[in-house]
Each structure stands twice: as structure tokens, then as C-alpha cells.
Short mmCIF file of C-alpha atoms and ligand atoms in Angstrom, two decimals:
data_model
loop_
_atom_site.label_atom_id
_atom_site.label_comp_id
_atom_site.label_asym_id
_atom_site.label_seq_id
_atom_site.Cartn_x
_atom_site.Cartn_y
_atom_site.Cartn_z
CA UNK V 1 -9.16 -171.71 6.97
CA UNK V 2 -12.20 -173.84 8.99
CA UNK V 3 -14.23 -176.56 8.61
CA UNK V 4 -17.08 -175.15 7.67
CA UNK V 5 -19.72 -177.81 7.62
CA UNK V 6 -21.23 -177.74 3.89
CA UNK V 7 -24.72 -178.55 3.36
CA UNK V 8 -25.19 -181.34 0.88
CA UNK V 9 -25.86 -180.24 -2.88
CA UNK V 10 -29.20 -181.33 -4.33
CA UNK V 11 -29.10 -181.66 -8.48
CA UNK V 12 -32.42 -181.66 -10.10
CA UNK V 13 -32.65 -182.54 -13.87
CA UNK V 14 -36.09 -180.75 -15.34
CA UNK V 15 -36.85 -182.75 -19.57
CA UNK V 16 -37.95 -180.40 -22.08
CA UNK V 17 -41.11 -182.11 -21.75
CA UNK V 18 -41.62 -180.78 -18.59
CA UNK V 19 -40.74 -177.05 -19.25
CA UNK V 20 -42.40 -176.35 -22.43
CA UNK V 21 -45.86 -178.43 -22.21
CA UNK V 22 -47.75 -175.69 -23.89
CA UNK V 23 -50.43 -175.11 -21.52
CA UNK V 24 -49.88 -172.55 -18.49
CA UNK V 25 -46.11 -172.68 -19.02
CA UNK V 26 -44.73 -169.24 -17.94
CA UNK V 27 -46.94 -170.27 -14.79
CA UNK V 28 -45.23 -172.81 -14.28
CA UNK V 29 -42.12 -171.78 -15.26
CA UNK V 30 -42.53 -168.38 -12.41
CA UNK V 31 -43.82 -170.82 -9.87
CA UNK V 32 -40.73 -173.50 -10.83
CA UNK V 33 -38.76 -170.72 -10.35
CA UNK V 34 -39.67 -169.29 -7.08
CA UNK V 35 -39.73 -173.34 -5.96
CA UNK V 36 -36.07 -173.84 -7.09
CA UNK V 37 -34.54 -169.85 -5.63
CA UNK V 38 -36.06 -170.88 -2.19
CA UNK V 39 -34.53 -174.16 -1.78
CA UNK V 40 -31.51 -173.40 -3.99
CA UNK V 41 -31.08 -170.19 -0.94
CA UNK V 42 -30.90 -173.39 1.44
CA UNK V 43 -28.86 -175.78 -0.08
CA UNK V 44 -26.61 -176.32 -2.39
CA UNK V 45 -28.78 -176.88 -5.79
CA UNK V 46 -27.32 -177.89 -9.61
CA UNK V 47 -30.30 -177.11 -12.38
CA UNK V 48 -29.75 -178.99 -15.88
CA UNK V 49 -32.55 -178.42 -17.85
CA UNK V 50 -33.65 -180.27 -21.14
CA UNK V 51 -34.92 -178.39 -24.61
CA UNK V 52 -38.10 -181.21 -24.71
CA UNK V 53 -40.30 -180.71 -28.48
CA UNK V 54 -38.19 -177.80 -29.22
CA UNK V 55 -34.45 -178.99 -29.88
CA UNK V 56 -36.45 -182.60 -31.33
CA UNK V 57 -37.59 -180.16 -34.53
CA UNK V 58 -34.41 -177.69 -34.94
CA UNK V 59 -32.43 -180.90 -34.93
CA UNK V 60 -35.52 -182.62 -37.48
CA UNK V 61 -34.55 -179.64 -39.25
CA UNK V 62 -31.02 -180.08 -39.54
CA UNK V 63 -31.12 -183.45 -40.12
CA UNK V 64 -33.44 -182.88 -43.06
CA UNK V 65 -30.28 -180.04 -44.30
CA UNK V 66 -28.00 -182.69 -43.89
CA UNK V 67 -25.66 -181.81 -40.93
CA UNK V 68 -23.89 -184.76 -39.27
CA UNK V 69 -24.70 -185.85 -35.60
CA UNK V 70 -22.45 -184.06 -33.41
CA UNK V 71 -23.44 -180.87 -35.51
CA UNK V 72 -27.68 -182.00 -34.48
CA UNK V 73 -27.13 -182.18 -30.43
CA UNK V 74 -25.06 -179.15 -30.48
CA UNK V 75 -28.41 -177.88 -32.29
CA UNK V 76 -29.82 -179.08 -29.76
CA UNK V 77 -27.44 -178.72 -26.15
CA UNK V 78 -28.24 -174.34 -27.85
CA UNK V 79 -32.11 -175.61 -27.24
CA UNK V 80 -31.01 -176.55 -23.64
CA UNK V 81 -29.06 -173.92 -23.20
CA UNK V 82 -31.74 -171.60 -24.71
CA UNK V 83 -33.81 -172.59 -22.36
CA UNK V 84 -31.86 -172.75 -19.28
CA UNK V 85 -31.29 -169.14 -19.87
CA UNK V 86 -34.89 -167.83 -19.27
CA UNK V 87 -35.16 -170.52 -16.03
CA UNK V 88 -31.80 -168.56 -14.92
CA UNK V 89 -32.91 -164.93 -15.75
CA UNK V 90 -36.46 -165.20 -14.03
CA UNK V 91 -34.62 -166.80 -10.72
CA UNK V 92 -32.64 -163.71 -10.84
CA UNK V 93 -29.33 -163.59 -8.60
CA UNK V 94 -26.99 -165.12 -8.03
CA UNK V 95 -27.93 -167.27 -10.47
CA UNK V 96 -26.00 -166.42 -13.27
CA UNK V 97 -28.34 -166.33 -16.29
CA UNK V 98 -25.51 -167.29 -18.76
CA UNK V 99 -26.72 -170.59 -18.22
CA UNK V 100 -22.81 -172.75 -17.25
CA UNK V 101 -21.09 -174.21 -20.50
CA UNK V 102 -18.94 -176.98 -18.74
CA UNK V 103 -19.31 -179.13 -15.62
CA UNK V 104 -16.21 -177.07 -14.32
CA UNK V 105 -17.60 -174.07 -14.39
CA UNK V 106 -20.70 -174.87 -13.07
CA UNK V 107 -18.94 -176.34 -9.66
CA UNK V 108 -17.31 -173.48 -10.30
CA UNK V 109 -20.48 -171.28 -10.30
CA UNK V 110 -21.56 -173.16 -7.48
CA UNK V 111 -19.68 -171.77 -5.03
CA UNK V 112 -20.57 -168.29 -5.55
CA UNK V 113 -23.89 -168.37 -5.68
CA UNK V 114 -26.98 -171.21 -5.00
CA UNK V 115 -29.15 -172.10 -7.65
CA UNK V 116 -26.89 -173.09 -11.22
CA UNK V 117 -29.06 -173.75 -13.70
CA UNK V 118 -27.58 -175.16 -17.57
CA UNK V 119 -28.18 -176.91 -20.22
CA UNK V 120 -26.11 -179.28 -22.10
CA UNK V 121 -22.45 -179.12 -21.95
CA UNK V 122 -21.18 -181.28 -25.14
CA UNK V 123 -22.39 -183.67 -28.16
CA UNK V 124 -22.89 -187.09 -27.43
CA UNK V 125 -25.94 -187.40 -24.21
CA UNK V 126 -28.21 -185.40 -22.64
CA UNK V 127 -29.09 -183.16 -19.67
CA UNK V 128 -29.88 -185.89 -17.04
CA UNK V 129 -26.15 -187.35 -18.10
CA UNK V 130 -24.89 -183.27 -17.90
CA UNK V 131 -27.44 -183.39 -13.63
CA UNK V 132 -25.53 -186.98 -13.75
CA UNK V 133 -21.75 -186.13 -13.81
CA UNK V 134 -22.73 -183.04 -12.01
CA UNK V 135 -24.24 -185.01 -9.08
CA UNK V 136 -21.02 -187.56 -9.12
CA UNK V 137 -18.84 -184.73 -8.97
CA UNK V 138 -20.08 -182.76 -6.40
CA UNK V 139 -21.25 -185.77 -4.54
CA UNK V 140 -24.54 -184.37 -3.90
CA UNK V 141 -26.60 -186.13 -1.69
CA UNK V 142 -29.29 -187.04 -4.31
CA UNK V 143 -30.20 -186.15 -7.74
CA UNK V 144 -33.47 -186.10 -8.79
CA UNK V 145 -35.20 -185.98 -12.28
CA UNK V 146 -38.39 -184.13 -13.67
CA UNK V 147 -40.34 -185.61 -15.95
CA UNK V 148 -43.50 -186.34 -18.24
CA UNK V 149 -44.26 -189.33 -16.00
CA UNK V 150 -44.96 -190.02 -12.55
CA UNK V 151 -43.04 -192.65 -11.74
CA UNK V 152 -41.27 -195.85 -13.90
CA UNK V 153 -43.54 -198.11 -14.85
CA UNK V 154 -43.02 -202.14 -15.95
CA UNK V 155 -44.32 -201.53 -19.42
CA UNK V 156 -45.10 -198.36 -21.28
CA UNK V 157 -48.31 -196.81 -19.43
CA UNK V 158 -49.34 -195.54 -22.91
CA UNK V 159 -49.22 -199.04 -24.77
CA UNK V 160 -50.64 -201.13 -21.65
CA UNK V 161 -53.16 -200.40 -19.82
CA UNK V 162 -52.24 -202.87 -16.97
CA UNK V 163 -48.67 -201.36 -16.51
CA UNK V 164 -48.16 -200.94 -13.25
CA UNK V 165 -45.58 -198.65 -11.46
CA UNK V 166 -42.24 -199.35 -9.65
CA UNK V 167 -42.04 -197.27 -6.40
CA UNK V 168 -38.35 -198.44 -5.10
CA UNK V 169 -35.51 -200.11 -7.69
CA UNK V 170 -31.67 -200.84 -7.46
CA UNK V 171 -28.90 -199.15 -9.48
CA UNK V 172 -28.30 -202.01 -11.37
CA UNK V 173 -31.31 -203.44 -12.50
CA UNK V 174 -32.87 -200.00 -13.57
CA UNK V 175 -29.57 -199.75 -15.47
CA UNK V 176 -29.98 -202.51 -16.80
CA UNK V 177 -33.67 -201.60 -18.18
CA UNK V 178 -32.09 -198.09 -19.87
CA UNK V 179 -29.41 -200.09 -21.67
CA UNK V 180 -31.82 -202.43 -23.13
CA UNK V 181 -34.33 -199.70 -24.40
CA UNK V 182 -32.11 -196.71 -25.05
CA UNK V 183 -30.24 -195.74 -28.53
CA UNK V 184 -28.05 -192.64 -28.81
CA UNK V 185 -28.88 -190.15 -31.74
CA UNK V 186 -29.65 -186.58 -31.49
CA UNK V 187 -32.58 -186.28 -30.11
CA UNK V 188 -34.11 -188.89 -28.68
CA UNK V 189 -35.76 -190.02 -26.36
CA UNK V 190 -34.82 -191.99 -23.30
CA UNK V 191 -36.08 -193.17 -20.17
CA UNK V 192 -33.06 -192.20 -18.87
CA UNK V 193 -29.54 -191.40 -20.17
CA UNK V 194 -27.24 -194.34 -21.07
CA UNK V 195 -24.18 -191.93 -19.66
CA UNK V 196 -26.43 -190.71 -16.23
CA UNK V 197 -27.67 -194.51 -15.63
CA UNK V 198 -23.79 -196.04 -16.11
CA UNK V 199 -22.02 -192.88 -13.50
CA UNK V 200 -25.25 -192.64 -11.79
CA UNK V 201 -24.94 -197.07 -10.98
CA UNK V 202 -21.45 -196.63 -9.68
CA UNK V 203 -21.88 -194.92 -6.96
CA UNK V 204 -25.28 -195.78 -6.22
CA UNK V 205 -26.50 -192.27 -6.03
CA UNK V 206 -29.68 -191.74 -4.42
CA UNK V 207 -32.17 -190.71 -7.52
CA UNK V 208 -35.65 -189.70 -7.85
CA UNK V 209 -37.79 -190.02 -10.82
CA UNK V 210 -41.42 -187.90 -10.21
CA UNK V 211 -43.52 -185.48 -12.30
CA UNK V 212 -42.30 -182.49 -12.92
CA UNK V 213 -45.54 -180.49 -13.08
CA UNK V 214 -46.62 -181.19 -9.77
CA UNK V 215 -44.15 -178.57 -8.00
CA UNK V 216 -45.44 -179.67 -4.03
CA UNK V 217 -44.24 -182.62 -4.67
CA UNK V 218 -40.84 -182.03 -6.21
CA UNK V 219 -40.07 -180.00 -3.44
CA UNK V 220 -40.83 -182.75 -1.43
CA UNK V 221 -38.35 -185.35 -3.37
CA UNK V 222 -35.71 -181.94 -3.49
CA UNK V 223 -35.57 -182.40 -0.05
CA UNK V 224 -35.31 -185.52 0.81
CA UNK V 225 -39.18 -186.39 2.26
CA UNK V 226 -41.26 -188.82 1.28
CA UNK V 227 -42.34 -188.77 -2.04
CA UNK V 228 -44.88 -190.12 -4.47
CA UNK V 229 -43.18 -191.25 -8.10
CA UNK V 230 -40.10 -194.12 -8.18
CA UNK V 231 -37.21 -193.88 -5.71
CA UNK V 232 -33.64 -195.33 -7.04
CA UNK V 233 -31.14 -196.86 -4.94
P1 LIG U 1 -32.18 -182.79 -23.72
O1 LIG U 1 -31.60 -182.84 -22.68
O2 LIG U 1 -33.41 -182.22 -23.35
O3 LIG U 1 -32.32 -184.77 -23.83
O4 LIG U 1 -31.32 -182.70 -24.96
P2 LIG U 1 -33.39 -185.22 -24.79
O5 LIG U 1 -33.68 -186.10 -24.53
O6 LIG U 1 -35.32 -184.92 -25.80
O7 LIG U 1 -34.97 -185.52 -22.40
P3 LIG U 1 -36.10 -184.24 -22.81
O8 LIG U 1 -36.92 -184.73 -23.61
O9 LIG U 1 -36.05 -182.27 -22.80
O10 LIG U 1 -36.49 -184.72 -21.75
C1 LIG U 1 -32.11 -183.22 -26.00
C2 LIG U 1 -30.52 -183.19 -26.77
O11 LIG U 1 -29.91 -181.91 -27.35
C3 LIG U 1 -28.43 -182.69 -26.89
C4 LIG U 1 -28.87 -184.40 -27.29
O12 LIG U 1 -28.90 -183.98 -29.27
C5 LIG U 1 -30.37 -184.38 -27.05
O13 LIG U 1 -31.40 -185.53 -27.37
N1 LIG U 1 -27.55 -182.63 -25.98
C6 LIG U 1 -28.07 -182.27 -24.79
C7 LIG U 1 -26.26 -183.23 -25.99
O14 LIG U 1 -25.89 -183.32 -27.74
N2 LIG U 1 -25.45 -183.27 -24.96
C8 LIG U 1 -26.05 -182.68 -24.01
O15 LIG U 1 -25.02 -181.90 -23.04
C9 LIG U 1 -27.13 -181.75 -23.61
#
């Protein structure tokens, strides 16, 4: 078979807090789906979707009912897959409407068509972690983390008005920040997943943090153009 040059893969992680805010969600999701369909036609694109508030609500009910941490993670995974199914359905073929349940399946699906949309895979991490493992496995050109803040800050901007955005940060330093701030229980919100940071730091995979609801800026970050947010290198 001739060696056909393949366009480098892009991986996008859409935070659950961006997916469903309670404000204009349907319009946003429709436009996000249009953007992903368009970008995904031109280059291989894998997208993970988080569970956000909905996942945390179910996890907290499960916790009160006495479920184990593993079972709670599985509840979270089910919600992320529900979100993935909604987005995939709106994007339409060739995107499989049934989200791949494993990394291997996602990689295989990407050979047949793009974009591929998935939720969580196994207990113990978040969909940022899934996106990171996929990005490393696919030797992606870049990973974009679409989240509910417009950049990484030097301190919590909600608590301190003097907080300043960090526009560029090297992987070793960023990994340290993640380890200082993360816990590791089901439904917990991390600045970024620990597993994700560890995997990405090892290969120093170019990563962007952007506000996910600003679609023109998200497109810039996904297509390698200058964007507003934080670049991790
Ligand atoms: P999320 O990826 O939504 O995590 O998964 P999050 O930290 O709440 O991120 P945002 O707010 O959506 O951006 C929700 C929960 O599902 C479980 C974990 O318990 C996680 O906290 N999960 C998810 C897994 O156990 N494995 C996965 O692969 C994905």
C-alpha cells in the first residue's frame, strides 16, 4: 500500500461544565456540532465530553446510597457517555452515535471516519484523562481543553481579584501545579486531570486551554492558529 501522508490528529476535551450550563445549551451544542463536523472532515478529530454538574449530581446521590468509589466513577462515566451520544447524534454520520467505550475502539473508529466522540472509559480518571491518553496514543499534533474558564490563572480568580492569566507555561511546571491541586475522588473537579497531566508532560504534547463557549476562538486553537487562552508546551 502506498504511504499516504495522514493529516495530524487533533484531540479535543469538552468539559461537562461547558457542555451544559443551563444557558442557551441547545443552540451552543448545535453550533459546536457544526464546527466539529467541519473540522473533523479536514483532519482526524477525536472529542471527549465530560459529565459536569449532571455527573456530580448523580454521583452525590450514589454516595448517599453507599455506592463504592468505583461504582460512583461508573455512574460518572455513564453520564459522560450520555453527553457524548447527544453530541455525536447531532454531528451525524460518519460519527458513530454509540460512543466507543475504550481507547482501542476509539482509535479503530477514527480509521473509518472523523470526528469520533466519546465519554469516559474506566474508573479512576476523568474525560480529560481519556483525551490525554488518546492524544498520546494517536501522536496528536495538539490537545485542546475546552473548559469554563478563559485561561489558567496564577491563583483562583474567583477568590482573588489580583489573579493574572498565564498565557504560556512549560509542561513540568504545569504538571506540578496539577499535582498540588488535585485530590482523586469520583466527581471531583480538577484544574486538569492528574493522569492527563502526567501522560502529556512525558511527551510534552502541545496543549491549549480555552473557554469552550467561544467557538471562533476554539476553532483557532484546534486548527493551530493564534488563540486566546493558555498554551502548555
Ligand atoms: P468528567 O470528565 O466530567 O470529570 O467525569 P469532571 O472533573 O467532573 O470534569 P468536568 O466538570 O465535566 O469538566 C465525571 C466523573 O466520571 C468519572 C469520574 O468520577 C469523574 O469525576 N469518570 C469519567 C471516570 O471514572 N472515568 C472516566 O474515564 C471518565
